[in-house]
Amino acid sequence: MLLGVDVGGTFTDAVLVGADGTVITAKSPTTPDDQSRGVLEAIRAVLTAAGISATEVDGFSHGMTVATNALLEGRVAKTAFIATEGFTDVIELGRQARAALYDLSAAHPAPLVGPGDRVAAPERMGPDGAIRALSPDDAASVAATVGELGAESVAVCLLHADRHPAHELLLGQALADALGPGVHISLSHQVVGTFREFERAATTEIDAALSPLLAGYLGALTAAATDAGLPAPAIMQSSGGLTDIDTAASHAAFTVLSGPAGGAAAAELLASLTGIENLLCFDMGGTSCDVCVVAGGTVQRTGGREVGGRPLALPMVDIQTVGAGGGSIAWCDAGGALRVGPRSAGAAPGPAAYGKGGELPTVTDAHAVLGRLPGPLPGPIAVDLDAAYAAIGRLARELGMKDGRAVAEGIVEVADTEMLRALRVMTVERGIDPRDFTLLAFGGAGPLHACGLADALGMARVLVPSAGGVLSALGIAAADRRDDEARTVLLAGGALTDAALQEAAAGADEVAWDVRYEGQSHELTVNAETPTVAGVSAAFESLHADRYGHTDPDAGIEVVTVRRTRRTAGPGARLSNPAEDIAGELPARWSSAKRARRSGWPTAGARAASRPAACS
C-alpha cells in the first residue's frame, strides 16, 4: 500500500493505492496553525476507510504548503547574508526593473535580510578563477561577525561561485565551525548552480530563510509518523519528483511548489495510463487554481519563476496560479463591481455552506445556491443551504440586486474569467492552441467549472478522473524519485560541438538545454532527442517560432545551461495498473463540453429550485 498526502489551503487529502490498483481516498480540514495535525487526521481517516493499520503502508509521500505559506506571509528565520565585498546589496538592487510597468506605486517585496544582517567577504572570484583569494583567517573573521548577529540561518552567495565554489566551501566550513549545528547554512552553488547573480542570491536567501522552519515541521511530522507506525515521508519537490526528507529539510526552496507539483505528477501519470498525451490541466481547490500543460505525455517545466514577487531560479513544474478556488470570497469593490478572490475563507471557517460559522459568500456558496452541490461533501460536510443563501443574499443587497441567483451566477462567471486568463497564459500566449488539447479538470471544485471553460477556449473534450478530488495526493503517492541539477556551460561558436554537448549530458536520464541566439539576454528551455548541435538547434528554432512567431536562421545559437535529471523508480513503479480506479471507465467519461452543458448541471432537487427568492 502506498500513501500520498497533499495539504491544500482548505482540505488535506490522503490517498492509499494498493498494488492491484485499488484507490481509497479521504479528506480532512487543513489545520493552518500546524499542518501536521491535519495530515495525521487525513491519514487516520484513509486507513480507517481501507481497514488496514499504519504498519501495512509501504511508502509515504507528502506534498505540502509549509514553505509556500511561510514565504508569502513573511514567517522566516532570522537570516544573515554573506556576499562578495561590494555586492552585499545585490538582493535589494535586483534588476532595477519596475514591479509593474505602468504602476509607479507598485514595489517589489523587501529582501528577507535587512541591511544590518548583510556581511561582506573579502574575496573576488572572476569567471576564470580567483582574483582575490579568501584566506582561512578571513573566512573565520566573517564567521565571527555573523555569529554576533544572532542569526538562525546563513545564506552565502559569492560572485561566480556557480563555476568556482572554493571560497563558498571555505566560508561554509568556517561558519559550521563557529556557529555549530544549530544554525542552517545555504551555499548558493549547492542551491542553484547557474549564473545571474541576483536570481542566485535571491534563491539562496529564500532557501536559508525557510529551511529552519521546514526542518522543524518535517522533523515533527517524521516523529509522529514513526510513532504511528508509518515510514518516514518522501517529500514532493517543485520539479514534480520526490526527494528524501533530509534533502527537503536542508533546502526548503526545493519545495515551494510542492503541493501544485503533485497535480502535475498525477497528470503525467494519467497521460501514460490513458494514452492521452496532450492535456491542459486545471486544478481548482478551495483556495487557488493551478494550471499546467502536459504535451507529448510530459508536463512542461521551467528553470525558474517568481513566487510572491521573489525569483526562484530552480527547476520546477511550469504552473500558473490564480487566487480563484471554491473558498474564494466574493465581494463588492469601491466602484460597486462584483469581485472574487484572492482572499479565501480557507479551512476555518470555510464557505458558509460548510456550516462551520462562515458568513462571507464564496464560490462554493454560489454553487450551492445554483443547486450544484447535492451533498454531503467529502469531509464529511453536510451542505448548509440556509447559510449559503444568507451569505449570497447579503452580497446581493450590497450590490443593489434583488436576485440572489443572478449574483451566484455572476460569482461563478467572475471566477471563470480569472481562471480563463490563467489557461490562456499557459496556451495562447505561448503559441499553443488549446483546441488541440483535452481539458483535465480536477481538484475539489475543478469539474464544476470545466465545461464553461472548455466552451470559452473552444475545446471539444473534458476528462474528469474518478479520483479528481484528490488527484494531487494520488500523483504524490506514485511519483518518481527525482534529482535535478542545472549548470551554466556557455557553449557558443567553436566551443559548441557534439562532443561538448554529449559530455554535458553524460550520466543523466533526461536532459534539457537553455538556448538563445547569440546576442540575446534570455533563453528558451528545449528538449532534444539527441545531444547534438543539429538536434538542439532544430528544437530551439521550432520553439522560438512557436513562442515568438519568427526565427533567425543566420544567427548562431548559444547553449547557456544544461539541465540534467536523474530518476530512480518511485513507489508508483510497484503498482500493477491503477488506470481503472484512477481514470474510471474511460469511454464513458469522455464527452463534448457542449453536450455536457446541454444535459444541465446536477441539481439538489426541488428544495434548491424553490429557494432563489430567499436570497433577497
Coordinates of C-alpha atoms in Angstrom, one line a residue:
M1 CA 0.0 0.0 0.0
L2 CA 1.3 3.4 -1.0
L3 CA 0.2 6.6 0.9
G4 CA 0.1 10.1 -0.6
V5 CA -0.9 13.1 1.4
D6 CA -1.4 16.6 -0.1
V7 CA -2.0 19.7 2.0
G8 CA -4.2 22.3 0.4
G9 CA -5.5 25.6 1.7
T10 CA -8.8 24.2 2.7
F11 CA -8.5 20.4 2.8
T12 CA -5.8 17.9 3.4
D13 CA -6.2 14.9 1.0
A14 CA -5.0 11.4 1.6
V15 CA -4.9 8.5 -0.9
L16 CA -4.0 4.9 -0.5
V17 CA -3.1 2.9 -3.6
G18 CA -2.9 -0.8 -3.5
A19 CA -0.6 -3.0 -5.6
D20 CA -3.7 -4.1 -7.6
G21 CA -4.6 -0.5 -8.4
T22 CA -7.3 -0.1 -5.8
V23 CA -7.6 3.6 -4.8
I24 CA -9.0 4.6 -1.4
T25 CA -9.4 8.3 -0.5
A26 CA -10.1 10.6 2.4
K27 CA -10.2 14.3 3.2
S28 CA -9.7 16.3 6.4
P29 CA -9.9 20.0 7.0
T30 CA -6.4 21.6 6.8
T31 CA -5.1 22.9 10.1
P32 CA -3.2 26.1 9.3
D33 CA -1.7 26.5 12.7
D34 CA 0.0 23.2 12.5
Q35 CA -0.4 21.4 9.1
S36 CA 0.9 18.1 10.6
R37 CA -2.4 17.7 12.7
G38 CA -4.5 17.8 9.5
V39 CA -2.0 15.4 7.8
L40 CA -2.4 12.8 10.6
E41 CA -6.2 13.2 10.7
A42 CA -6.4 12.6 7.0
I43 CA -4.1 9.5 7.3
R44 CA -6.2 8.1 10.1
A45 CA -9.3 8.6 8.0
V46 CA -8.0 6.9 4.9
L47 CA -6.5 4.0 7.0
T48 CA -9.9 3.5 8.6
A49 CA -11.6 3.5 5.2
A50 CA -9.2 1.0 3.9
G51 CA -9.5 -1.2 7.1
I52 CA -5.7 -1.5 7.5
S53 CA -3.1 -0.5 10.0
A54 CA -0.3 2.0 9.5
T55 CA 2.3 -0.7 9.6
E56 CA 0.9 -2.1 6.3
V57 CA 1.8 1.1 4.5
D58 CA 5.0 0.6 2.4
G59 CA 5.6 4.1 1.1
F60 CA 4.5 7.5 2.4
S61 CA 4.9 10.6 0.2
H62 CA 4.0 14.1 1.2
G63 CA 3.3 17.4 -0.6
M64 CA 2.7 20.5 1.5
T65 CA 2.4 24.3 1.5
V66 CA 4.6 25.0 4.6
A67 CA 7.3 26.7 2.7
T68 CA 4.9 28.5 0.3
N69 CA 2.8 29.9 3.1
A70 CA 5.8 31.0 5.2
L71 CA 7.3 32.8 2.2
L72 CA 4.1 34.6 1.3
E73 CA 3.4 35.5 4.9
G74 CA 7.0 36.5 5.7
R75 CA 7.3 34.0 8.6
V76 CA 11.0 33.3 8.1
A77 CA 14.1 32.6 10.3
K78 CA 16.4 35.4 11.2
T79 CA 18.9 35.2 8.4
A80 CA 22.4 36.6 7.6
F81 CA 23.5 37.1 4.1
I82 CA 27.2 36.9 3.0
A83 CA 28.3 38.3 -0.4
T84 CA 31.5 39.4 -2.1
E85 CA 32.7 42.7 -0.8
G86 CA 30.9 45.5 -2.6
F87 CA 28.0 43.3 -3.6
T88 CA 26.1 42.8 -0.3
D89 CA 23.1 44.8 -1.5
V90 CA 22.5 42.7 -4.7
I91 CA 19.3 41.2 -3.1
E92 CA 17.9 44.7 -2.7
L93 CA 19.1 46.2 -6.0
G94 CA 17.7 43.4 -8.0
R95 CA 17.3 44.0 -11.7
Q96 CA 16.3 47.7 -11.4
A97 CA 13.1 46.8 -13.1
R98 CA 9.7 48.1 -12.1
A99 CA 7.4 45.7 -10.3
A100 CA 4.6 46.8 -12.7
L101 CA 5.5 48.8 -15.8
Y102 CA 2.7 51.4 -15.6
D103 CA 2.1 51.4 -11.9
L104 CA 4.6 53.7 -10.3
S105 CA 3.4 52.9 -6.8
A106 CA 3.9 49.2 -7.1
A107 CA 7.0 47.9 -5.3
H108 CA 9.0 44.7 -5.2
P109 CA 8.8 42.8 -1.9
A110 CA 11.5 43.8 0.6
P111 CA 14.5 41.5 0.9
L112 CA 14.2 38.9 3.7
V113 CA 17.5 40.0 5.1
G114 CA 17.9 43.6 6.2
P115 CA 21.0 45.8 5.6
G116 CA 22.2 45.2 9.2
D117 CA 22.5 41.5 8.6
R118 CA 24.5 41.6 5.4
V119 CA 28.2 40.8 5.7
A120 CA 30.9 41.3 3.1
A121 CA 33.5 38.6 2.4
P122 CA 37.0 40.0 1.4
E123 CA 37.3 37.9 -1.8
R124 CA 36.7 38.1 -5.5
M125 CA 36.2 35.3 -8.0
G126 CA 36.3 36.0 -11.7
P127 CA 34.9 33.8 -14.5
D128 CA 38.3 32.2 -14.8
G129 CA 39.1 31.8 -11.1
A130 CA 40.3 33.7 -8.1
I131 CA 41.2 37.3 -8.5
R132 CA 41.4 38.0 -4.7
A133 CA 41.9 34.9 -2.6
L134 CA 39.9 34.3 0.5
S135 CA 42.2 33.2 3.3
P136 CA 41.2 30.8 6.2
D137 CA 41.7 33.7 8.6
D138 CA 39.4 36.0 6.6
A139 CA 36.7 33.2 6.5
A140 CA 37.0 32.8 10.2
S141 CA 36.6 36.6 10.7
V142 CA 33.5 36.7 8.6
A143 CA 32.0 33.7 10.5
A144 CA 32.7 35.5 13.8
T145 CA 30.9 38.6 12.5
V146 CA 27.9 36.5 11.5
G147 CA 27.9 34.9 15.0
E148 CA 27.5 38.3 16.6
L149 CA 24.3 38.9 14.6
G150 CA 22.5 36.0 16.3
A151 CA 21.3 34.5 13.0
E152 CA 19.4 31.3 12.9
S153 CA 20.4 30.7 9.3
V154 CA 23.0 32.0 6.8
A155 CA 22.9 32.5 3.1
V156 CA 26.2 32.6 1.2
C157 CA 26.3 33.9 -2.4
L158 CA 29.7 34.9 -3.8
L159 CA 30.5 36.1 -7.3
H160 CA 31.0 33.3 -9.9
A161 CA 30.5 30.6 -7.3
D162 CA 28.4 28.6 -9.7
R163 CA 31.7 27.9 -11.6
H164 CA 34.3 28.3 -8.8
P165 CA 32.8 27.3 -5.4
A166 CA 36.1 27.1 -3.5
H167 CA 35.5 30.3 -1.5
E168 CA 31.9 29.4 -0.6
L169 CA 33.0 26.0 0.6
L170 CA 35.7 27.6 2.8
L171 CA 33.2 30.0 4.2
G172 CA 30.7 27.2 4.8
Q173 CA 33.2 25.2 6.8
A174 CA 34.2 28.3 8.9
L175 CA 30.6 29.1 9.6
A176 CA 29.9 25.5 10.7
D177 CA 32.9 25.5 13.0
A178 CA 32.0 28.9 14.5
L179 CA 28.2 28.5 14.8
G180 CA 27.7 24.8 15.3
P181 CA 24.9 22.5 14.0
G182 CA 22.1 24.7 15.3
V183 CA 22.5 27.3 12.5
H184 CA 21.5 26.4 9.0
I185 CA 23.9 27.3 6.1
S186 CA 22.9 27.6 2.4
L187 CA 25.7 27.9 -0.1
S188 CA 24.5 29.3 -3.5
H189 CA 26.4 26.8 -5.7
Q190 CA 24.6 23.9 -3.9
V191 CA 21.2 25.5 -4.2
V192 CA 21.2 27.0 -7.7
G193 CA 24.3 26.2 -9.7
T194 CA 23.6 28.7 -12.6
F195 CA 24.7 32.2 -13.4
R196 CA 22.9 35.5 -12.9
E197 CA 23.9 36.9 -9.5
F198 CA 20.6 38.4 -8.4
E199 CA 18.5 35.3 -9.1
R200 CA 21.1 33.1 -7.5
A201 CA 21.4 35.3 -4.5
A202 CA 17.6 35.7 -4.0
T203 CA 17.0 32.0 -4.3
T204 CA 19.7 31.3 -1.7
E205 CA 18.3 33.9 0.6
I206 CA 14.9 32.2 0.4
D207 CA 16.4 28.8 0.9
A208 CA 18.2 29.9 4.0
A209 CA 15.2 31.8 5.5
L210 CA 12.8 29.0 5.0
S211 CA 14.9 25.9 5.8
P212 CA 14.8 26.1 9.6
L213 CA 11.0 26.3 9.6
L214 CA 10.6 23.5 7.2
A215 CA 13.1 21.3 9.0
G216 CA 11.2 21.8 12.2
Y217 CA 7.9 20.8 10.6
L218 CA 9.3 17.8 8.8
G219 CA 11.1 16.6 12.0
A220 CA 7.9 16.8 14.0
L221 CA 5.9 15.0 11.2
T222 CA 8.5 12.3 10.9
A223 CA 8.5 11.7 14.6
A224 CA 4.7 11.5 14.6
A225 CA 4.7 9.2 11.6
T226 CA 7.2 6.9 13.3
D227 CA 5.1 6.8 16.4
A228 CA 2.1 5.8 14.4
G229 CA 4.0 3.0 12.6
L230 CA 4.3 4.8 9.3
P231 CA 7.5 5.0 7.2
A232 CA 9.4 8.3 7.0
P233 CA 7.8 10.5 4.3
A234 CA 9.4 11.3 1.0
I235 CA 8.8 14.9 0.0
M236 CA 7.4 16.3 -3.2
Q237 CA 9.7 18.9 -4.9
S238 CA 8.7 21.8 -7.1
S239 CA 10.1 19.9 -10.0
G240 CA 7.4 17.2 -9.7
G241 CA 9.6 14.4 -8.2
L242 CA 10.2 13.1 -4.7
T243 CA 13.3 13.6 -2.6
D244 CA 14.3 12.3 0.8
I245 CA 13.4 14.1 3.9
D246 CA 17.0 15.2 4.7
T247 CA 17.4 17.0 1.3
A248 CA 14.0 18.7 1.7
A249 CA 14.8 19.9 5.2
S250 CA 18.2 21.2 4.1
H251 CA 16.8 23.0 1.0
A252 CA 13.3 24.4 1.6
A253 CA 13.5 26.3 -1.7
F254 CA 13.2 23.0 -3.5
T255 CA 9.6 22.5 -2.1
V256 CA 8.0 25.9 -2.6
L257 CA 5.6 24.5 -5.2
S258 CA 5.4 21.1 -3.6
G259 CA 1.6 20.9 -3.5
P260 CA 0.8 22.0 -7.0
A261 CA 3.6 19.8 -8.4
G262 CA 1.6 16.8 -7.1
G263 CA -1.2 17.6 -9.6
A264 CA 1.3 17.8 -12.4
A265 CA 2.8 14.5 -11.5
A266 CA -0.7 13.0 -11.5
A267 CA -1.4 14.5 -14.9
E268 CA 1.7 12.8 -16.3
L269 CA 0.6 9.5 -14.7
L270 CA -2.9 9.8 -16.4
A271 CA -1.3 10.6 -19.7
S272 CA 0.8 7.4 -19.5
L273 CA -2.2 5.3 -18.4
T274 CA -4.7 6.6 -20.9
G275 CA -2.6 7.4 -23.9
I276 CA -4.0 11.0 -23.9
E277 CA -0.7 12.8 -24.3
N278 CA -1.9 16.4 -24.7
L279 CA -3.6 17.7 -21.5
L280 CA -4.4 21.2 -20.4
C281 CA -4.6 20.6 -16.6
F282 CA -6.8 22.6 -14.4
D283 CA -6.6 22.0 -10.6
M284 CA -9.1 24.1 -8.7
G285 CA -9.1 23.5 -5.0
G286 CA -10.5 25.5 -2.1
T287 CA -8.0 28.4 -2.1
S288 CA -6.5 28.7 -5.6
C289 CA -6.4 27.3 -9.1
D290 CA -3.3 25.8 -10.7
V291 CA -2.9 25.4 -14.4
C292 CA -0.2 23.4 -16.3
V293 CA 0.3 21.8 -19.7
V294 CA 1.2 18.2 -20.5
A295 CA 2.4 18.0 -24.1
G296 CA 3.5 14.7 -25.6
G297 CA 2.9 13.0 -22.3
T298 CA 5.4 15.2 -20.4
V299 CA 4.5 18.1 -18.1
Q300 CA 6.1 21.4 -19.1
R301 CA 8.8 22.6 -16.7
T302 CA 10.8 25.8 -16.3
G303 CA 14.1 26.8 -14.9
G304 CA 12.6 29.4 -12.6
R305 CA 9.7 31.7 -11.8
E306 CA 8.6 34.2 -9.2
V307 CA 6.7 33.2 -6.1
G308 CA 5.2 36.1 -4.2
G309 CA 7.2 38.5 -6.3
R310 CA 10.5 36.8 -5.4
P311 CA 12.6 35.0 -8.1
L312 CA 13.4 31.3 -7.6
A313 CA 16.0 30.1 -10.1
L314 CA 15.2 26.4 -9.6
P315 CA 13.8 23.6 -11.8
M316 CA 10.1 23.4 -11.3
V317 CA 6.8 22.5 -12.9
D318 CA 5.6 25.3 -15.1
I319 CA 2.5 26.3 -13.3
Q320 CA 0.3 29.4 -13.4
T321 CA -1.6 30.0 -10.1
V322 CA -4.5 32.4 -9.6
G323 CA -6.5 33.1 -6.4
A324 CA -9.7 31.5 -7.5
G325 CA -10.8 28.5 -5.6
G326 CA -14.0 27.1 -4.1
G327 CA -13.4 29.1 -0.9
S328 CA -12.5 32.4 -2.7
I329 CA -14.6 35.2 -1.2
A330 CA -16.9 37.3 -3.4
W331 CA -17.1 41.0 -2.6
C332 CA -18.2 44.4 -3.8
D333 CA -15.4 46.8 -4.7
A334 CA -15.4 50.6 -4.2
G335 CA -17.0 51.1 -7.6
G336 CA -19.8 48.7 -6.9
A337 CA -18.5 45.9 -9.1
L338 CA -18.6 42.2 -8.2
R339 CA -15.1 40.8 -7.4
V340 CA -14.0 37.3 -6.5
G341 CA -10.8 36.5 -4.5
P342 CA -7.9 36.4 -4.0
R343 CA -8.9 36.2 -0.3
S344 CA -10.2 32.8 0.7
A345 CA -12.4 31.5 3.5
G346 CA -9.8 28.7 3.9
A347 CA -10.3 25.8 6.2
A348 CA -11.6 27.8 9.1
P349 CA -14.4 28.9 9.0
G350 CA -14.6 27.9 5.3
P351 CA -17.5 28.7 3.0
A352 CA -20.9 29.5 4.6
A353 CA -22.3 26.3 3.0
Y354 CA -19.9 24.2 5.2
G355 CA -21.9 25.1 8.3
K356 CA -18.8 25.9 10.3
G357 CA -19.6 29.5 11.1
G358 CA -18.5 31.1 7.8
E359 CA -20.6 34.1 6.8
L360 CA -18.9 35.6 3.8
P361 CA -20.1 34.4 0.3
T362 CA -17.7 32.2 -1.7
V363 CA -17.7 30.4 -5.0
T364 CA -18.8 27.2 -3.2
D365 CA -21.8 29.1 -1.8
A366 CA -22.7 30.2 -5.3
H367 CA -22.7 26.6 -6.5
A368 CA -24.9 25.6 -3.5
V369 CA -27.4 28.3 -4.4
L370 CA -27.4 27.2 -8.0
G371 CA -28.2 23.6 -6.9
R372 CA -24.8 22.1 -8.0
L373 CA -23.9 20.7 -4.6
P374 CA -26.2 17.8 -3.8
G375 CA -24.1 17.0 -0.7
P376 CA -22.9 15.7 1.5
L377 CA -19.4 16.8 0.6
P378 CA -16.2 14.9 1.5
G379 CA -15.0 15.5 4.9
P380 CA -17.9 14.7 5.6
I381 CA -19.6 18.0 5.3
A382 CA -23.3 18.5 5.1
V383 CA -24.2 21.4 2.8
D384 CA -25.9 24.1 4.7
L385 CA -28.2 25.7 2.1
D386 CA -29.7 28.2 4.5
A387 CA -26.2 29.7 5.4
A388 CA -25.3 29.8 1.7
Y389 CA -28.5 31.6 0.7
A390 CA -27.9 34.1 3.6
A391 CA -24.3 34.8 2.6
I392 CA -25.2 35.3 -1.1
G393 CA -28.3 37.4 -0.1
R394 CA -26.1 39.8 2.0
L395 CA -23.8 40.4 -1.0
A396 CA -26.8 40.8 -3.3
R397 CA -28.1 43.7 -1.1
E398 CA -24.6 45.3 -1.1
L399 CA -24.6 45.2 -4.9
G400 CA -28.1 46.6 -5.0
M401 CA -29.6 43.5 -6.6
K402 CA -32.7 41.6 -5.7
D403 CA -32.0 38.3 -7.5
G404 CA -29.6 36.3 -5.4
R405 CA -29.4 33.6 -8.0
A406 CA -28.1 36.1 -10.6
V407 CA -25.4 37.1 -8.0
A408 CA -24.5 33.5 -7.7
E409 CA -24.2 33.1 -11.4
G410 CA -22.1 36.3 -11.5
I411 CA -19.7 34.9 -8.9
V412 CA -19.2 31.8 -11.0
E413 CA -18.7 33.9 -14.1
V414 CA -16.1 36.2 -12.5
A415 CA -14.2 33.2 -11.1
D416 CA -14.3 31.6 -14.6
T417 CA -12.9 34.8 -16.1
E418 CA -9.9 34.7 -13.7
M419 CA -9.2 31.1 -14.4
L420 CA -9.6 31.5 -18.1
R421 CA -6.9 34.1 -18.0
A422 CA -4.5 31.6 -16.5
L423 CA -5.4 29.0 -19.1
R424 CA -4.7 31.4 -21.9
V425 CA -1.4 32.5 -20.4
M426 CA -0.3 28.8 -20.5
T427 CA -1.5 28.2 -24.0
V428 CA -2.5 31.0 -26.4
E429 CA 0.2 33.4 -25.1
R430 CA 2.8 30.6 -25.7
G431 CA 1.7 29.6 -29.2
I432 CA -0.2 26.6 -28.0
D433 CA -3.7 26.0 -29.5
P434 CA -5.9 24.7 -26.6
R435 CA -8.3 23.2 -29.1
D436 CA -5.7 20.5 -29.7
F437 CA -5.8 19.5 -26.0
T438 CA -8.1 17.8 -23.7
L439 CA -9.1 19.7 -20.6
L440 CA -8.2 17.7 -17.5
A441 CA -10.3 19.0 -14.6
F442 CA -9.6 18.0 -11.1
G443 CA -9.4 19.3 -7.6
G444 CA -12.4 19.6 -5.4
A445 CA -14.0 22.4 -7.5
G446 CA -12.5 21.9 -10.9
P447 CA -15.1 19.8 -12.6
L448 CA -17.9 22.3 -11.6
H449 CA -16.2 24.9 -13.9
A450 CA -14.7 22.6 -16.6
C451 CA -17.4 22.7 -19.3
G452 CA -17.8 26.5 -19.2
L453 CA -14.0 27.0 -19.5
A454 CA -13.8 24.4 -22.3
D455 CA -16.5 26.2 -24.2
A456 CA -14.7 29.5 -23.9
L457 CA -11.5 28.0 -25.2
G458 CA -13.1 26.1 -28.0
M459 CA -12.0 22.8 -26.5
A460 CA -14.1 19.7 -27.5
R461 CA -13.2 17.3 -24.7
V462 CA -13.1 17.3 -21.0
L463 CA -11.7 14.5 -18.8
V464 CA -12.7 14.2 -15.2
P465 CA -10.9 11.5 -13.3
S466 CA -12.8 9.4 -10.8
A467 CA -10.2 10.4 -8.2
G468 CA -10.3 14.0 -9.3
G469 CA -11.0 15.5 -5.9
V470 CA -7.7 14.1 -4.5
L471 CA -5.7 13.7 -7.7
S472 CA -2.7 15.7 -6.4
A473 CA -2.3 13.3 -3.5
L474 CA -2.5 10.4 -5.9
G475 CA 0.2 11.9 -8.0
I476 CA 2.4 12.4 -4.9
A477 CA 1.9 8.7 -4.0
A478 CA 3.0 7.4 -7.3
A479 CA 5.7 10.0 -8.2
D480 CA 9.3 9.1 -9.1
R481 CA 12.3 10.0 -7.0
R482 CA 14.0 12.8 -8.9
D483 CA 17.3 14.6 -8.7
D484 CA 17.6 17.8 -10.8
E485 CA 20.8 19.6 -11.5
A486 CA 21.4 22.7 -13.6
R487 CA 24.8 24.0 -14.6
T488 CA 25.8 27.0 -16.7
V489 CA 28.1 25.9 -19.6
L490 CA 28.0 28.9 -22.1
L491 CA 28.8 26.9 -25.3
A492 CA 28.9 29.0 -28.5
G493 CA 30.9 29.3 -31.7
G494 CA 33.8 26.8 -31.9
A495 CA 33.1 25.5 -28.4
L496 CA 29.6 24.3 -29.3
T497 CA 30.3 20.8 -30.6
D498 CA 28.5 17.5 -30.4
A499 CA 31.3 16.2 -28.1
A500 CA 30.8 19.2 -25.7
L501 CA 27.1 18.6 -25.6
Q502 CA 27.4 14.8 -25.0
E503 CA 29.9 15.5 -22.2
A504 CA 27.5 17.9 -20.6
A505 CA 24.7 15.4 -20.8
A506 CA 26.6 12.4 -19.5
G507 CA 25.0 10.4 -16.7
A508 CA 21.6 11.9 -17.0
D509 CA 18.3 10.2 -17.6
E510 CA 16.8 13.4 -19.1
V511 CA 18.5 16.5 -20.4
A512 CA 17.2 19.9 -21.3
W513 CA 19.1 22.9 -22.6
D514 CA 18.7 26.6 -22.1
V515 CA 19.4 28.1 -25.6
R516 CA 19.4 31.5 -27.1
Y517 CA 20.5 33.3 -30.2
E518 CA 23.9 34.9 -29.8
G519 CA 23.4 38.4 -28.5
Q520 CA 20.1 37.6 -26.8
S521 CA 19.9 38.0 -23.0
H522 CA 17.3 35.4 -22.2
E523 CA 16.9 31.7 -23.1
L524 CA 14.3 29.1 -24.0
T525 CA 14.5 25.7 -22.5
V526 CA 14.3 22.9 -25.1
N527 CA 14.4 19.2 -25.1
A528 CA 16.3 17.4 -27.9
E529 CA 16.1 13.7 -28.8
T530 CA 19.9 13.6 -29.2
P531 CA 22.6 15.8 -27.6
T532 CA 23.9 17.1 -30.9
V533 CA 24.3 20.7 -32.3
A534 CA 21.8 19.9 -35.1
G535 CA 19.3 18.4 -32.7
V536 CA 19.5 21.2 -30.2
S537 CA 19.4 23.9 -32.9
A538 CA 16.3 22.3 -34.5
A539 CA 14.4 22.1 -31.2
F540 CA 15.3 25.7 -30.4
E541 CA 14.2 27.0 -33.8
S542 CA 10.9 25.2 -33.5
L543 CA 10.2 26.5 -30.0
H544 CA 11.3 30.0 -30.9
A545 CA 8.9 30.1 -33.9
D546 CA 6.0 28.8 -31.7
R547 CA 6.8 31.3 -28.9
Y548 CA 7.7 34.4 -30.8
G549 CA 6.4 33.8 -34.4
H550 CA 9.8 34.0 -36.1
T551 CA 13.3 32.6 -36.3
D552 CA 16.7 33.9 -37.4
P553 CA 18.4 31.1 -39.5
D554 CA 21.5 33.3 -40.0
A555 CA 22.2 33.9 -36.3
G556 CA 24.3 31.5 -34.3
I557 CA 23.0 29.8 -31.2
E558 CA 24.4 29.6 -27.7
V559 CA 23.8 26.8 -25.2
V560 CA 23.8 28.6 -21.9
T561 CA 22.8 26.0 -19.3
V562 CA 22.4 22.2 -19.2
R563 CA 19.7 20.8 -17.0
R564 CA 20.2 17.2 -16.0
T565 CA 17.7 14.9 -14.4
R566 CA 18.3 11.6 -12.7
R567 CA 15.3 9.4 -11.9
T568 CA 15.0 6.4 -9.6
A569 CA 11.8 4.3 -9.7
G570 CA 9.3 5.8 -7.4
P571 CA 6.8 4.0 -5.3
G572 CA 4.3 4.0 -8.3
A573 CA 6.6 1.7 -10.2
R574 CA 5.3 -1.1 -7.9
L575 CA 1.7 -0.6 -9.0
S576 CA 0.3 -3.1 -11.5
N577 CA -2.1 -0.8 -13.3
P578 CA -4.2 1.7 -11.4
A579 CA -5.9 3.1 -14.6
E580 CA -9.3 1.7 -13.8
D581 CA -9.7 3.2 -10.4
I582 CA -7.9 6.5 -11.2
A583 CA -9.4 7.3 -14.6
G584 CA -12.6 5.3 -14.4
E585 CA -14.1 3.6 -17.4
L586 CA -12.6 5.9 -19.9
P587 CA -15.0 5.8 -22.8
A588 CA -17.9 6.7 -20.6
R589 CA -16.0 9.7 -19.2
W590 CA -15.3 11.4 -22.5
S591 CA -17.8 14.0 -23.7
S592 CA -18.2 17.1 -25.7
A593 CA -18.2 20.1 -23.5
K594 CA -21.3 21.4 -25.3
R595 CA -23.1 18.1 -24.9
A596 CA -22.4 18.2 -21.1
R597 CA -23.7 21.7 -21.0
R598 CA -26.9 20.8 -22.8
S599 CA -27.5 18.0 -20.3
G600 CA -27.6 20.5 -17.5
W601 CA -25.8 20.6 -14.1
P602 CA -26.8 18.2 -11.4
T603 CA -29.2 19.8 -9.0
A604 CA -30.0 19.3 -5.4
G605 CA -33.7 18.8 -6.3
A606 CA -36.9 20.7 -5.8
R607 CA -35.8 22.1 -2.5
A608 CA -32.9 24.1 -4.1
A609 CA -35.1 25.1 -7.1
S610 CA -37.7 26.6 -4.8
R611 CA -35.3 28.8 -2.8
P612 CA -33.8 31.6 -5.0
A613 CA -36.3 34.2 -3.7
A614 CA -34.8 33.7 -0.2
C615 CA -31.5 35.2 -1.4
S616 CA -33.1 38.7 -1.5

